[in-house]
Amino acid sequence: MEPLRPSDHHDSKRESITQPKLTVVGWVRFGWRQLTSMRTALVLLLLLAVAAIPGSLVPQRLADPNGVIRFKRNNPDLFPILDGLQLFDTYSSAWFSAIYLLLFVSLIGCVIPRTLHHWRALRAAPPATPARLNRLVGFTERQAQGELDDVLDQGERVLRRQGYRVVRYGNSLSAERGYVRETGNLVFHFSLILILIAVGFLGGFRYYGQRVIIEGQTFTNQLTSYDSFSPGRFFVESRLDPFSVRLDKFVPVYELNTSMGFPIPLDFTAEVTITEKGTERQEQIKVNQPVDIGGTTTYLLGNGFAPWITVRDADGTAVFSQPVPFLPQDSNLTSLGIIKVPDGLDQQVGLIGFFYPSAAQLESGALTSLFPEPDQPVVTLNAFVGDLGINDGVPRNVYALDTESLTQLTGGDSGEESIILGMGDSAQLPAGLGSVEFTSLPRFVSVEIHHDPTQAVVLVAALLALAGLLTSLFVPRRRLWVAASSREGIVDLQYAGLSRGDDPGLEAAVQQFAERLDKAISDRASSERPLR
Amino acid sequence: MENLVSLSIVAVYSAIGVYTVAFLMFTLDLAKRAGGVVERTHVPMAVSVGAGASEQAEPPERPELPRPDAEGVGGATRFQRAAFALTALGWALHLAAVLFRGIAAQRVPWVNLFEFGLVATAMGVGVFLLAQLWKDLRFLGAYITGFTVLSLGIVTVNYYVDVVPLAPALQSVWLVIHVLVASLATALFALGAGLSVVQLLRVRREARAVAGLRFLDTLPGSATLESMAYRINIVGFVLWTFTLIAGAIWAERSWGRYWGWDTKEVWTFIIWTLFAGYIHARATRGWRGDRSAWLAIIGFSAIIFNYTVVNTMFTGLHAYSGLVTNPN
C-alpha cells in the first residue's frame, strides 16, 4: 500500500480540478483538505519562521525584562504601539500562537489518517507485480539456468535477507522494504505534537524563582523567601518541597588578562549546605553544574558583594545593621547598592552607594575598580533624607531609590563630599543624624530554583524526533519485482523497481539484487553438481 | 604558547594566500570551459516529419538533446586540477592553524567569533574536499574558496581576539559537541546552497534564458544538481536538529531552562523551520525545483546572518564573540 499523503504531495495522483457545487459538508471537507494540504503546512512553516523574527529584534519580557524597560524609556512613543502588537511577548502573542496552532492542527489532520493508513499498510502484502516491468526503474533482463520454482525460491531468500517483505504472485515476486521510513516520518511528527502538549500542559506545573543569598544566610523554600517567583498555571503553594540552602562560601577565581586589561573569570563555586528531610549535606554549585534538591534544580546565575553596613543614631545605638547586596555594573565588579533606613533616626534616610572592590582614583578624581577581587574595598555613599515612600504599603523595589521627593545631603550638588568608607571605617552622617559604618564584606550569589516537569518528556520526544528524522530521510522505501518465465531449462528474468519517496539508490539496488540472485543460483548449481 | 599563537596566525594568512590562488585557478577553469563549449543550436521540437514508419498514435519522438541529467561533468580544464591541489594545501595550513590555536589555548579552538569563523570555514573546505569522494563537485571550487577567503579574511582582520581561558559558562562538554556539530551543519548547508545557486543558473541556461555563463553547459543538469543539494541539505538538517537539541540540553545546565527564546535560540529555530520548509517544499507539487532551491539559499543566508549580525549587533545570552567585555 502507498503511504497516504496529502493530495498535493508531488508523488500523489493529480485529481480533476472540476468540482461539483459544494454543500456545507462539502465546504467543510474542502476547507479541511486545504488546511491539511502540503502547501498550507509549508506556508504556515515559513510564516512561523518569519513571525519569529521580531522577537529577536525587540527585547522580550520573558528573556530580557530589563531590556523591555530600557526600550520603553528610550522609545516612549513607539513603545505603546509595539506593545499593542504584543511584540514584547512575541512567542506568547495571539498571532504567533495562531500560526503554530494552525500548523499543529494541519499536522494532526495529516498524520492521524496517515497513521491509520500506515497501520494497515504494515499488515498488507506488497502489491501485485505490474504487467510491464520495462516501464519501471532499473529494468533489467537476465537469464538463469535451472527450474523456475527454484529460481524464484532463491530470489525470495535473497530478498528476505535484504529485509524485504516478499510475496509470490504466479511466476513473479513482489517485494517491498523500508516501511520504517513512513514510521519514522510519523514518529517525528508525533514527537513534535508531544513536545507541544508537554509544554502546554505539563508546563502549567512549572515554577521558577530567583533569590539572592548572602554568605552565612539560609534560604528556605517557601513563597515569601523568593525575590521573584513565576508560577505555572496549575501551581499551588503546597507543592513547594521543604528544603533550605545555606551559602557557606562563594569562591570566584579570576585571571587578569594583561594584554586586554580586563579580568577573565575562570571559575565560580558556591559552597552550600542543603537541609532536606532533616538531613544535611554539603554541595557545590557551579555555572554549568546545578544541584538537584527535592524536585527542583538550583542554578548559579550571578554573584557580587554585599557590604555589611551599620547605621547608628546620634547616641550610638545601631538602627540598621545588615549586609546589602550591591548589583555589579561592570566586569571589575564596580557595584551599585541602595540602603533604606526608615526607622530609628530623626528622619528617614536613604543611601545610594557605590562599591569598588579594588578602588583606585582616576585623574578626574572619580573612583574606579581595577579588579573584581577585594584588594582595596571602598564604599562611597550619597545620603538622602525625606519620605522614602515605604509607609503607605506600596511595594517598592529594594534596588532603587526614588530621589525625586528627597533632599540630598552628601555628594552631587549638595555641597557636601560623598561619604567614602574603607572596610572597618565609619563616618558621621550630616545634620547630626548619626553615623554609618562599612563593617565587613560578605559575598552574595543569585540562584534560580527551577521545577520543570516538562524536561524529561521534551528530551525523550526530541530524541524520538531525531530518530524519526533519521529513518524518514535516509531509509529508502522501495519495491522490487522479478518476473520469471522458463523455456528449455533456461529461466528468463525481468527485474525492476519503484521508489516511494526520494531514493537515488534505487537503480543500483535493482542491479545489485539481480547480481545477488545470479550468484545465489550459480552457487547452488556448483554446490549441487558433485552430488550427481 | 605565544609562539604557537603567532604560528597559528601565520598559518591562517598562508591559507588565505593559497586559497586565493586556488580561487583564481578555479575561476580560470570555469572561464576556459566557457571558451571550449560550442554554442548548441536550438533544435526544434517536432522533427518527426520524415518518420513515416512510426505509428500514428505514438507521440513524436523528442530530438536527442544532450542529456541534461548526465552525470559526467566534462569540460574541466587542467586549471581545475591545480586549483583543487592548492585547495587541499590551503586546507592543510588551515587545519594547522586550528590545531596550533587549540594547543596554545589548551581548549577547543571555537569559543569566540574569530575562532568559530576559523573552524567553520575549515569545516566547509573539509566537507568540500571530502565530498569529491561522493560526487565530483569541483565545479563549486570557485564558490567555496572565494567564500572561504572572504570569511576567513573578515574574521581574522575584524574579529581577531587573543587566546583567553574558558569562561565558566563555557566550561562544558556541550561546548565541544554543540559547536562542532553546528559548524559541520553550516558547512553542509554552505555546499547545499552553492549547488542550489548553480541549479537556478543552470535552469535558466537550460531554458536558454541566460545568454552568457556558457560554462554552465559543462555542469550536471539541474535535476541532478537539485538532487545532490537535497541529499546534502538533509544531512545538514539532521545535524542542525541535533545542534538545537544539544544546545537545549546545555542551556538547561547553564542557564536553568532548555528553551527561553534568547536571540540565538530564536535564530536557530528560524533556520530549522526554514530548512523544514525546504524539505516539505521538495515534496510539494509546484514547489520543487526553483522554489525549494530559493528556500535552501534563504536558509543558508539566515545562517550567515545568525553568525554575523546576530552575534555582533543583537543582545542575548550567546555573548561569546569575545569582542566586548561582559560582566559575569
PDB file of N, CA and C in Angstrom, chain A residues 7-10 12 14 38 42 45 48-49 52-53 56-57 63 91 255 257 259-260 262 264-266 268 287-288 290 299 301-303 450 452 454-455 458 462 469-470 474 502 504, chain B residues 162 164-165 167-169 171-172 230-231 234 237-238 241 245 249-250 252-254 256-258 260-261 263 266-267 269-270 273 277 280-285 287-288 295 314 325 327-328:
ATOM      1  N   SER A   7      -3.006  15.435  -0.887  1.00  0.00           N
ATOM      2  CA  SER A   7      -3.267  15.322  -2.315  1.00  0.00           C
ATOM      3  C   SER A   7      -2.284  16.120  -3.153  1.00  0.00           C
ATOM      4  N   ASP A   8      -1.643  17.135  -2.538  1.00  0.00           N
ATOM      5  CA  ASP A   8      -0.695  17.894  -3.354  1.00  0.00           C
ATOM      6  C   ASP A   8       0.745  17.457  -3.127  1.00  0.00           C
ATOM      7  N   HIS A   9       0.935  16.271  -2.504  1.00  0.00           N
ATOM      8  CA  HIS A   9       2.273  15.712  -2.441  1.00  0.00           C
ATOM      9  C   HIS A   9       2.696  15.400  -3.870  1.00  0.00           C
ATOM     10  N   HIS A  10       3.989  15.621  -4.177  1.00  0.00           N
ATOM     11  CA  HIS A  10       4.371  15.501  -5.587  1.00  0.00           C
ATOM     12  C   HIS A  10       4.264  14.082  -6.082  1.00  0.00           C
ATOM     13  N   SER A  12       1.656  12.128  -5.243  1.00  0.00           N
ATOM     14  CA  SER A  12       0.243  11.737  -5.284  1.00  0.00           C
ATOM     15  C   SER A  12      -0.310  11.928  -6.690  1.00  0.00           C
ATOM     16  N   ARG A  14      -2.658  13.322  -9.437  1.00  0.00           N
ATOM     17  CA  ARG A  14      -3.386  14.571  -9.630  1.00  0.00           C
ATOM     18  C   ARG A  14      -4.876  14.281  -9.677  1.00  0.00           C
ATOM     19  N   MET A  38      -0.196  19.875   1.856  1.00  0.00           N
ATOM     20  CA  MET A  38       1.238  20.166   1.978  1.00  0.00           C
ATOM     21  C   MET A  38       1.499  21.662   1.853  1.00  0.00           C
ATOM     22  N   LEU A  42       3.319  24.046   4.468  1.00  0.00           N
ATOM     23  CA  LEU A  42       4.556  24.709   4.053  1.00  0.00           C
ATOM     24  C   LEU A  42       4.484  26.205   4.294  1.00  0.00           C
ATOM     25  N   LEU A  45       4.646  26.922   7.933  1.00  0.00           N
ATOM     26  CA  LEU A  45       6.021  26.765   8.422  1.00  0.00           C
ATOM     27  C   LEU A  45       6.840  28.012   8.129  1.00  0.00           C
ATOM     28  N   LEU A  48       5.779  30.855  10.209  1.00  0.00           N
ATOM     29  CA  LEU A  48       6.271  30.729  11.577  1.00  0.00           C
ATOM     30  C   LEU A  48       7.707  31.248  11.673  1.00  0.00           C
ATOM     31  N   ALA A  49       8.507  30.922  10.661  1.00  0.00           N
ATOM     32  CA  ALA A  49       9.897  31.400  10.642  1.00  0.00           C
ATOM     33  C   ALA A  49       9.929  32.922  10.595  1.00  0.00           C
ATOM     34  N   ALA A  52       8.798  34.629  13.833  1.00  0.00           N
ATOM     35  CA  ALA A  52       9.727  34.538  14.970  1.00  0.00           C
ATOM     36  C   ALA A  52      10.756  35.656  14.944  1.00  0.00           C
ATOM     37  N   ILE A  53      10.913  36.295  13.782  1.00  0.00           N
ATOM     38  CA  ILE A  53      11.985  37.300  13.647  1.00  0.00           C
ATOM     39  C   ILE A  53      11.822  38.492  14.597  1.00  0.00           C
ATOM     40  N   SER A  56      13.419  38.632  17.956  1.00  0.00           N
ATOM     41  CA  SER A  56      14.869  38.768  18.128  1.00  0.00           C
ATOM     42  C   SER A  56      15.313  40.215  17.922  1.00  0.00           C
ATOM     43  N   LEU A  57      14.411  41.039  17.407  1.00  0.00           N
ATOM     44  CA  LEU A  57      14.760  42.442  17.163  1.00  0.00           C
ATOM     45  C   LEU A  57      14.407  43.317  18.349  1.00  0.00           C
ATOM     46  N   ALA A  63      12.653  36.829  28.118  1.00  0.00           N
ATOM     47  CA  ALA A  63      14.092  36.595  28.099  1.00  0.00           C
ATOM     48  C   ALA A  63      14.870  37.772  28.665  1.00  0.00           C
ATOM     49  N   TYR A  91       6.407  35.390  21.546  1.00  0.00           N
ATOM     50  CA  TYR A  91       6.199  33.943  21.481  1.00  0.00           C
ATOM     51  C   TYR A  91       4.980  33.470  22.260  1.00  0.00           C
ATOM     52  N   GLU A 255      41.521  35.680  36.440  1.00  0.00           N
ATOM     53  CA  GLU A 255      42.870  35.858  35.935  1.00  0.00           C
ATOM     54  C   GLU A 255      42.876  37.209  35.246  1.00  0.00           C
ATOM     55  N   ASN A 257      43.898  39.389  32.409  1.00  0.00           N
ATOM     56  CA  ASN A 257      44.474  39.286  31.076  1.00  0.00           C
ATOM     57  C   ASN A 257      45.232  40.572  30.803  1.00  0.00           C
ATOM     58  N   SER A 259      47.167  41.576  28.369  1.00  0.00           N
ATOM     59  CA  SER A 259      47.158  42.189  27.041  1.00  0.00           C
ATOM     60  C   SER A 259      45.851  42.930  26.785  1.00  0.00           C
ATOM     61  N   MET A 260      44.765  42.448  27.344  1.00  0.00           N
ATOM     62  CA  MET A 260      43.491  43.118  27.089  1.00  0.00           C
ATOM     63  C   MET A 260      43.060  43.999  28.254  1.00  0.00           C
ATOM     64  N   PHE A 262      41.521  43.320  31.054  1.00  0.00           N
ATOM     65  CA  PHE A 262      40.344  43.073  31.886  1.00  0.00           C
ATOM     66  C   PHE A 262      40.422  41.678  32.482  1.00  0.00           C
ATOM     67  N   ILE A 264      39.487  37.936  33.578  1.00  0.00           N
ATOM     68  CA  ILE A 264      38.752  36.831  32.974  1.00  0.00           C
ATOM     69  C   ILE A 264      38.359  35.871  34.084  1.00  0.00           C
ATOM     70  N   PRO A 265      37.072  35.641  34.255  1.00  0.00           N
ATOM     71  CA  PRO A 265      36.667  34.688  35.289  1.00  0.00           C
ATOM     72  C   PRO A 265      37.009  33.278  34.857  1.00  0.00           C
ATOM     73  N   LEU A 266      37.594  32.515  35.738  1.00  0.00           N
ATOM     74  CA  LEU A 266      37.934  31.130  35.418  1.00  0.00           C
ATOM     75  C   LEU A 266      36.964  30.166  36.070  1.00  0.00           C
ATOM     76  N   PHE A 268      33.525  29.924  39.126  1.00  0.00           N
ATOM     77  CA  PHE A 268      32.663  30.417  40.202  1.00  0.00           C
ATOM     78  C   PHE A 268      32.143  29.194  40.955  1.00  0.00           C
ATOM     79  N   VAL A 287      28.587  27.118  37.526  1.00  0.00           N
ATOM     80  CA  VAL A 287      27.771  27.673  36.444  1.00  0.00           C
ATOM     81  C   VAL A 287      27.151  26.596  35.560  1.00  0.00           C
ATOM     82  N   ASN A 288      27.942  25.617  35.160  1.00  0.00           N
ATOM     83  CA  ASN A 288      27.369  24.559  34.332  1.00  0.00           C
ATOM     84  C   ASN A 288      27.016  23.319  35.136  1.00  0.00           C
ATOM     85  N   PRO A 290      24.476  22.674  38.042  1.00  0.00           N
ATOM     86  CA  PRO A 290      23.444  22.947  39.039  1.00  0.00           C
ATOM     87  C   PRO A 290      23.306  21.772  40.003  1.00  0.00           C
ATOM     88  N   TYR A 299      20.339  26.629  40.219  1.00  0.00           N
ATOM     89  CA  TYR A 299      21.382  27.087  39.314  1.00  0.00           C
ATOM     90  C   TYR A 299      22.048  28.328  39.885  1.00  0.00           C
ATOM     91  N   LEU A 301      23.379  31.779  39.078  1.00  0.00           N
ATOM     92  CA  LEU A 301      23.196  32.744  37.994  1.00  0.00           C
ATOM     93  C   LEU A 301      24.165  33.918  38.075  1.00  0.00           C
ATOM     94  N   GLY A 302      24.382  34.444  39.283  1.00  0.00           N
ATOM     95  CA  GLY A 302      25.205  35.641  39.381  1.00  0.00           C
ATOM     96  C   GLY A 302      25.851  35.732  40.745  1.00  0.00           C
ATOM     97  N   ASN A 303      26.714  36.725  40.905  1.00  0.00           N
ATOM     98  CA  ASN A 303      27.345  36.904  42.204  1.00  0.00           C
ATOM     99  C   ASN A 303      27.817  38.337  42.338  1.00  0.00           C
ATOM    100  N   HIS A 450      14.362  25.991  40.089  1.00  0.00           N
ATOM    101  CA  HIS A 450      13.511  25.678  38.949  1.00  0.00           C
ATOM    102  C   HIS A 450      12.895  24.310  39.147  1.00  0.00           C
ATOM    103  N   ASP A 452      10.733  21.863  36.760  1.00  0.00           N
ATOM    104  CA  ASP A 452      10.216  21.782  35.390  1.00  0.00           C
ATOM    105  C   ASP A 452       9.894  20.340  35.013  1.00  0.00           C
ATOM    106  N   THR A 454       8.403  19.325  32.526  1.00  0.00           N
ATOM    107  CA  THR A 454       8.365  19.068  31.078  1.00  0.00           C
ATOM    108  C   THR A 454       9.690  18.505  30.568  1.00  0.00           C
ATOM    109  N   GLN A 455      10.758  18.761  31.339  1.00  0.00           N
ATOM    110  CA  GLN A 455      12.096  18.441  30.832  1.00  0.00           C
ATOM    111  C   GLN A 455      12.247  17.026  30.286  1.00  0.00           C
ATOM    112  N   VAL A 458      10.094  16.341  27.174  1.00  0.00           N
ATOM    113  CA  VAL A 458      10.576  17.057  25.991  1.00  0.00           C
ATOM    114  C   VAL A 458      11.879  16.436  25.477  1.00  0.00           C
ATOM    115  N   ALA A 462      12.262  14.851  21.905  1.00  0.00           N
ATOM    116  CA  ALA A 462      13.239  15.428  20.972  1.00  0.00           C
ATOM    117  C   ALA A 462      14.129  14.329  20.397  1.00  0.00           C
ATOM    118  N   LEU A 469      13.478  11.378  12.295  1.00  0.00           N
ATOM    119  CA  LEU A 469      14.008  12.158  11.185  1.00  0.00           C
ATOM    120  C   LEU A 469      15.029  11.338  10.406  1.00  0.00           C
ATOM    121  N   LEU A 470      15.930  10.687  11.157  1.00  0.00           N
ATOM    122  CA  LEU A 470      16.980   9.893  10.510  1.00  0.00           C
ATOM    123  C   LEU A 470      16.381   8.804   9.633  1.00  0.00           C
ATOM    124  N   PHE A 474      16.586   8.802   5.535  1.00  0.00           N
ATOM    125  CA  PHE A 474      17.678   8.012   4.976  1.00  0.00           C
ATOM    126  C   PHE A 474      17.342   6.551   4.695  1.00  0.00           C
ATOM    127  N   ASP A 502      11.947   9.970  -2.090  1.00  0.00           N
ATOM    128  CA  ASP A 502      13.277  10.226  -2.623  1.00  0.00           C
ATOM    129  C   ASP A 502      14.179   9.009  -2.454  1.00  0.00           C
ATOM    130  N   PRO A 504      17.642   7.891  -4.451  1.00  0.00           N
ATOM    131  CA  PRO A 504      18.600   7.934  -5.562  1.00  0.00           C
ATOM    132  C   PRO A 504      19.307   6.596  -5.801  1.00  0.00           C
TER     133      PRO A 504
ATOM    134  N   ASP B 162      42.689  37.735  21.192  1.00  0.00           N
ATOM    135  CA  ASP B 162      43.745  36.881  21.723  1.00  0.00           C
ATOM    136  C   ASP B 162      43.151  35.656  22.391  1.00  0.00           C
ATOM    137  N   VAL B 164      42.071  33.494  25.169  1.00  0.00           N
ATOM    138  CA  VAL B 164      41.714  33.688  26.575  1.00  0.00           C
ATOM    139  C   VAL B 164      41.184  32.361  27.118  1.00  0.00           C
ATOM    140  N   PRO B 165      41.319  32.181  28.434  1.00  0.00           N
ATOM    141  CA  PRO B 165      40.800  30.932  29.009  1.00  0.00           C
ATOM    142  C   PRO B 165      39.270  30.871  28.916  1.00  0.00           C
ATOM    143  N   ALA B 167      35.552  30.886  29.852  1.00  0.00           N
ATOM    144  CA  ALA B 167      34.668  31.447  30.874  1.00  0.00           C
ATOM    145  C   ALA B 167      33.858  30.322  31.520  1.00  0.00           C
ATOM    146  N   PRO B 168      33.458  30.505  32.787  1.00  0.00           N
ATOM    147  CA  PRO B 168      32.726  29.425  33.470  1.00  0.00           C
ATOM    148  C   PRO B 168      31.506  28.936  32.687  1.00  0.00           C
ATOM    149  N   ALA B 169      30.804  29.865  32.015  1.00  0.00           N
ATOM    150  CA  ALA B 169      29.592  29.464  31.297  1.00  0.00           C
ATOM    151  C   ALA B 169      29.912  28.506  30.152  1.00  0.00           C
ATOM    152  N   GLN B 171      32.435  26.247  30.248  1.00  0.00           N
ATOM    153  CA  GLN B 171      33.134  25.040  30.690  1.00  0.00           C
ATOM    154  C   GLN B 171      32.166  23.870  30.734  1.00  0.00           C
ATOM    155  N   SER B 172      32.004  23.257  29.578  1.00  0.00           N
ATOM    156  CA  SER B 172      31.045  22.168  29.497  1.00  0.00           C
ATOM    157  C   SER B 172      31.407  21.284  28.316  1.00  0.00           C
ATOM    158  N   TYR B 230      19.727  18.438  -2.307  1.00  0.00           N
ATOM    159  CA  TYR B 230      18.785  17.904  -1.323  1.00  0.00           C
ATOM    160  C   TYR B 230      19.470  16.915  -0.396  1.00  0.00           C
ATOM    161  N   ARG B 231      20.270  16.027  -0.998  1.00  0.00           N
ATOM    162  CA  ARG B 231      20.896  14.990  -0.173  1.00  0.00           C
ATOM    163  C   ARG B 231      21.896  15.596   0.795  1.00  0.00           C
ATOM    164  N   ILE B 234      19.713  17.541   3.599  1.00  0.00           N
ATOM    165  CA  ILE B 234      19.020  16.755   4.639  1.00  0.00           C
ATOM    166  C   ILE B 234      20.012  16.281   5.708  1.00  0.00           C
ATOM    167  N   PHE B 237      20.382  19.187   7.818  1.00  0.00           N
ATOM    168  CA  PHE B 237      19.189  19.403   8.650  1.00  0.00           C
ATOM    169  C   PHE B 237      19.198  18.495   9.884  1.00  0.00           C
ATOM    170  N   VAL B 238      19.591  17.237   9.679  1.00  0.00           N
ATOM    171  CA  VAL B 238      19.668  16.324  10.831  1.00  0.00           C
ATOM    172  C   VAL B 238      20.691  16.857  11.842  1.00  0.00           C
ATOM    173  N   THR B 241      19.284  19.810  13.634  1.00  0.00           N
ATOM    174  CA  THR B 241      18.335  19.363  14.660  1.00  0.00           C
ATOM    175  C   THR B 241      19.091  18.921  15.906  1.00  0.00           C
ATOM    176  N   ILE B 245      18.995  20.418  19.738  1.00  0.00           N
ATOM    177  CA  ILE B 245      18.718  19.616  20.931  1.00  0.00           C
ATOM    178  C   ILE B 245      19.890  19.714  21.916  1.00  0.00           C
ATOM    179  N   ILE B 249      19.928  21.144  25.766  1.00  0.00           N
ATOM    180  CA  ILE B 249      20.399  20.410  26.944  1.00  0.00           C
ATOM    181  C   ILE B 249      21.433  21.257  27.693  1.00  0.00           C
ATOM    182  N   TRP B 250      22.315  21.880  26.932  1.00  0.00           N
ATOM    183  CA  TRP B 250      23.344  22.718  27.544  1.00  0.00           C
ATOM    184  C   TRP B 250      22.714  23.940  28.208  1.00  0.00           C
ATOM    185  N   GLU B 252      19.881  24.182  29.527  1.00  0.00           N
ATOM    186  CA  GLU B 252      19.248  23.773  30.786  1.00  0.00           C
ATOM    187  C   GLU B 252      20.299  23.718  31.887  1.00  0.00           C
ATOM    188  N   ARG B 253      21.467  23.149  31.579  1.00  0.00           N
ATOM    189  CA  ARG B 253      22.531  23.050  32.582  1.00  0.00           C
ATOM    190  C   ARG B 253      23.071  24.424  32.964  1.00  0.00           C
ATOM    191  N   SER B 254      23.203  25.271  31.949  1.00  0.00           N
ATOM    192  CA  SER B 254      23.934  26.514  32.154  1.00  0.00           C
ATOM    193  C   SER B 254      23.039  27.679  32.575  1.00  0.00           C
ATOM    194  N   GLY B 256      19.565  27.319  33.235  1.00  0.00           N
ATOM    195  CA  GLY B 256      18.423  26.951  34.056  1.00  0.00           C
ATOM    196  C   GLY B 256      17.142  26.728  33.284  1.00  0.00           C
ATOM    197  N   ARG B 257      17.178  26.743  31.971  1.00  0.00           N
ATOM    198  CA  ARG B 257      15.993  26.394  31.184  1.00  0.00           C
ATOM    199  C   ARG B 257      16.467  25.929  29.820  1.00  0.00           C
ATOM    200  N   TYR B 258      15.714  24.989  29.213  1.00  0.00           N
ATOM    201  CA  TYR B 258      16.184  24.435  27.955  1.00  0.00           C
ATOM    202  C   TYR B 258      15.780  25.287  26.773  1.00  0.00           C
ATOM    203  N   GLY B 260      14.397  29.433  26.016  1.00  0.00           N
ATOM    204  CA  GLY B 260      13.921  30.703  26.571  1.00  0.00           C
ATOM    205  C   GLY B 260      13.807  31.797  25.542  1.00  0.00           C
ATOM    206  N   TRP B 261      13.789  31.447  24.277  1.00  0.00           N
ATOM    207  CA  TRP B 261      13.668  32.433  23.191  1.00  0.00           C
ATOM    208  C   TRP B 261      14.722  33.527  23.309  1.00  0.00           C
ATOM    209  N   THR B 263      17.915  35.406  21.700  1.00  0.00           N
ATOM    210  CA  THR B 263      18.020  35.745  20.267  1.00  0.00           C
ATOM    211  C   THR B 263      18.666  34.627  19.445  1.00  0.00           C
ATOM    212  N   VAL B 266      16.252  31.878  19.020  1.00  0.00           N
ATOM    213  CA  VAL B 266      15.246  32.262  18.032  1.00  0.00           C
ATOM    214  C   VAL B 266      15.779  32.001  16.625  1.00  0.00           C
ATOM    215  N   TRP B 267      17.014  32.411  16.374  1.00  0.00           N
ATOM    216  CA  TRP B 267      17.545  32.258  15.015  1.00  0.00           C
ATOM    217  C   TRP B 267      17.845  30.812  14.677  1.00  0.00           C
ATOM    218  N   PHE B 269      16.040  28.429  15.712  1.00  0.00           N
ATOM    219  CA  PHE B 269      14.689  27.949  15.415  1.00  0.00           C
ATOM    220  C   PHE B 269      14.258  28.386  14.017  1.00  0.00           C
ATOM    221  N   ILE B 270      14.520  29.659  13.675  1.00  0.00           N
ATOM    222  CA  ILE B 270      14.128  30.170  12.353  1.00  0.00           C
ATOM    223  C   ILE B 270      14.805  29.359  11.250  1.00  0.00           C
ATOM    224  N   THR B 273      13.299  25.944  11.011  1.00  0.00           N
ATOM    225  CA  THR B 273      11.986  25.998  10.369  1.00  0.00           C
ATOM    226  C   THR B 273      12.128  26.201   8.866  1.00  0.00           C
ATOM    227  N   GLY B 277      10.878  23.694   6.092  1.00  0.00           N
ATOM    228  CA  GLY B 277      10.070  24.154   4.961  1.00  0.00           C
ATOM    229  C   GLY B 277      10.663  23.684   3.645  1.00  0.00           C
ATOM    230  N   HIS B 280       9.855  20.075   3.107  1.00  0.00           N
ATOM    231  CA  HIS B 280       8.454  19.932   2.702  1.00  0.00           C
ATOM    232  C   HIS B 280       8.239  20.422   1.276  1.00  0.00           C
ATOM    233  N   ALA B 281       8.929  21.528   0.945  1.00  0.00           N
ATOM    234  CA  ALA B 281       8.771  22.088  -0.398  1.00  0.00           C
ATOM    235  C   ALA B 281       9.190  21.072  -1.449  1.00  0.00           C
ATOM    236  N   ARG B 282      10.251  20.313  -1.131  1.00  0.00           N
ATOM    237  CA  ARG B 282      10.728  19.305  -2.084  1.00  0.00           C
ATOM    238  C   ARG B 282       9.681  18.225  -2.312  1.00  0.00           C
ATOM    239  N   ALA B 283       8.750  18.095  -1.388  1.00  0.00           N
ATOM    240  CA  ALA B 283       7.728  17.057  -1.518  1.00  0.00           C
ATOM    241  C   ALA B 283       6.392  17.642  -1.944  1.00  0.00           C
ATOM    242  N   THR B 284       6.354  18.942  -2.201  1.00  0.00           N
ATOM    243  CA  THR B 284       5.079  19.574  -2.541  1.00  0.00           C
ATOM    244  C   THR B 284       5.035  19.911  -4.023  1.00  0.00           C
ATOM    245  N   ARG B 285       3.949  19.527  -4.649  1.00  0.00           N
ATOM    246  CA  ARG B 285       3.796  19.808  -6.068  1.00  0.00           C
ATOM    247  C   ARG B 285       3.831  21.318  -6.287  1.00  0.00           C
ATOM    248  N   TRP B 287       6.339  23.174  -5.815  1.00  0.00           N
ATOM    249  CA  TRP B 287       7.379  23.821  -5.012  1.00  0.00           C
ATOM    250  C   TRP B 287       8.746  23.198  -5.231  1.00  0.00           C
ATOM    251  N   ARG B 288       8.791  22.087  -5.969  1.00  0.00           N
ATOM    252  CA  ARG B 288      10.092  21.502  -6.297  1.00  0.00           C
ATOM    253  C   ARG B 288      10.807  22.443  -7.232  1.00  0.00           C
ATOM    254  N   LEU B 295      14.539  28.429  -1.168  1.00  0.00           N
ATOM    255  CA  LEU B 295      14.421  28.217   0.284  1.00  0.00           C
ATOM    256  C   LEU B 295      15.746  27.784   0.892  1.00  0.00           C
ATOM    257  N   PHE B 314      22.999  41.990  18.020  1.00  0.00           N
ATOM    258  CA  PHE B 314      21.858  41.693  18.878  1.00  0.00           C
ATOM    259  C   PHE B 314      22.355  41.363  20.275  1.00  0.00           C
ATOM    260  N   THR B 325      33.593  43.188  26.647  1.00  0.00           N
ATOM    261  CA  THR B 325      33.728  42.600  27.972  1.00  0.00           C
ATOM    262  C   THR B 325      32.325  42.459  28.541  1.00  0.00           C
ATOM    263  N   PRO B 327      30.143  41.557  31.931  1.00  0.00           N
ATOM    264  CA  PRO B 327      30.195  41.290  33.375  1.00  0.00           C
ATOM    265  C   PRO B 327      29.561  39.945  33.695  1.00  0.00           C
ATOM    266  N   ASN B 328      30.224  39.237  34.565  1.00  0.00           N
ATOM    267  CA  ASN B 328      29.744  37.930  35.000  1.00  0.00           C
ATOM    268  C   ASN B 328      29.603  36.953  33.846  1.00  0.00           C
TER     269      ASN B 328
END
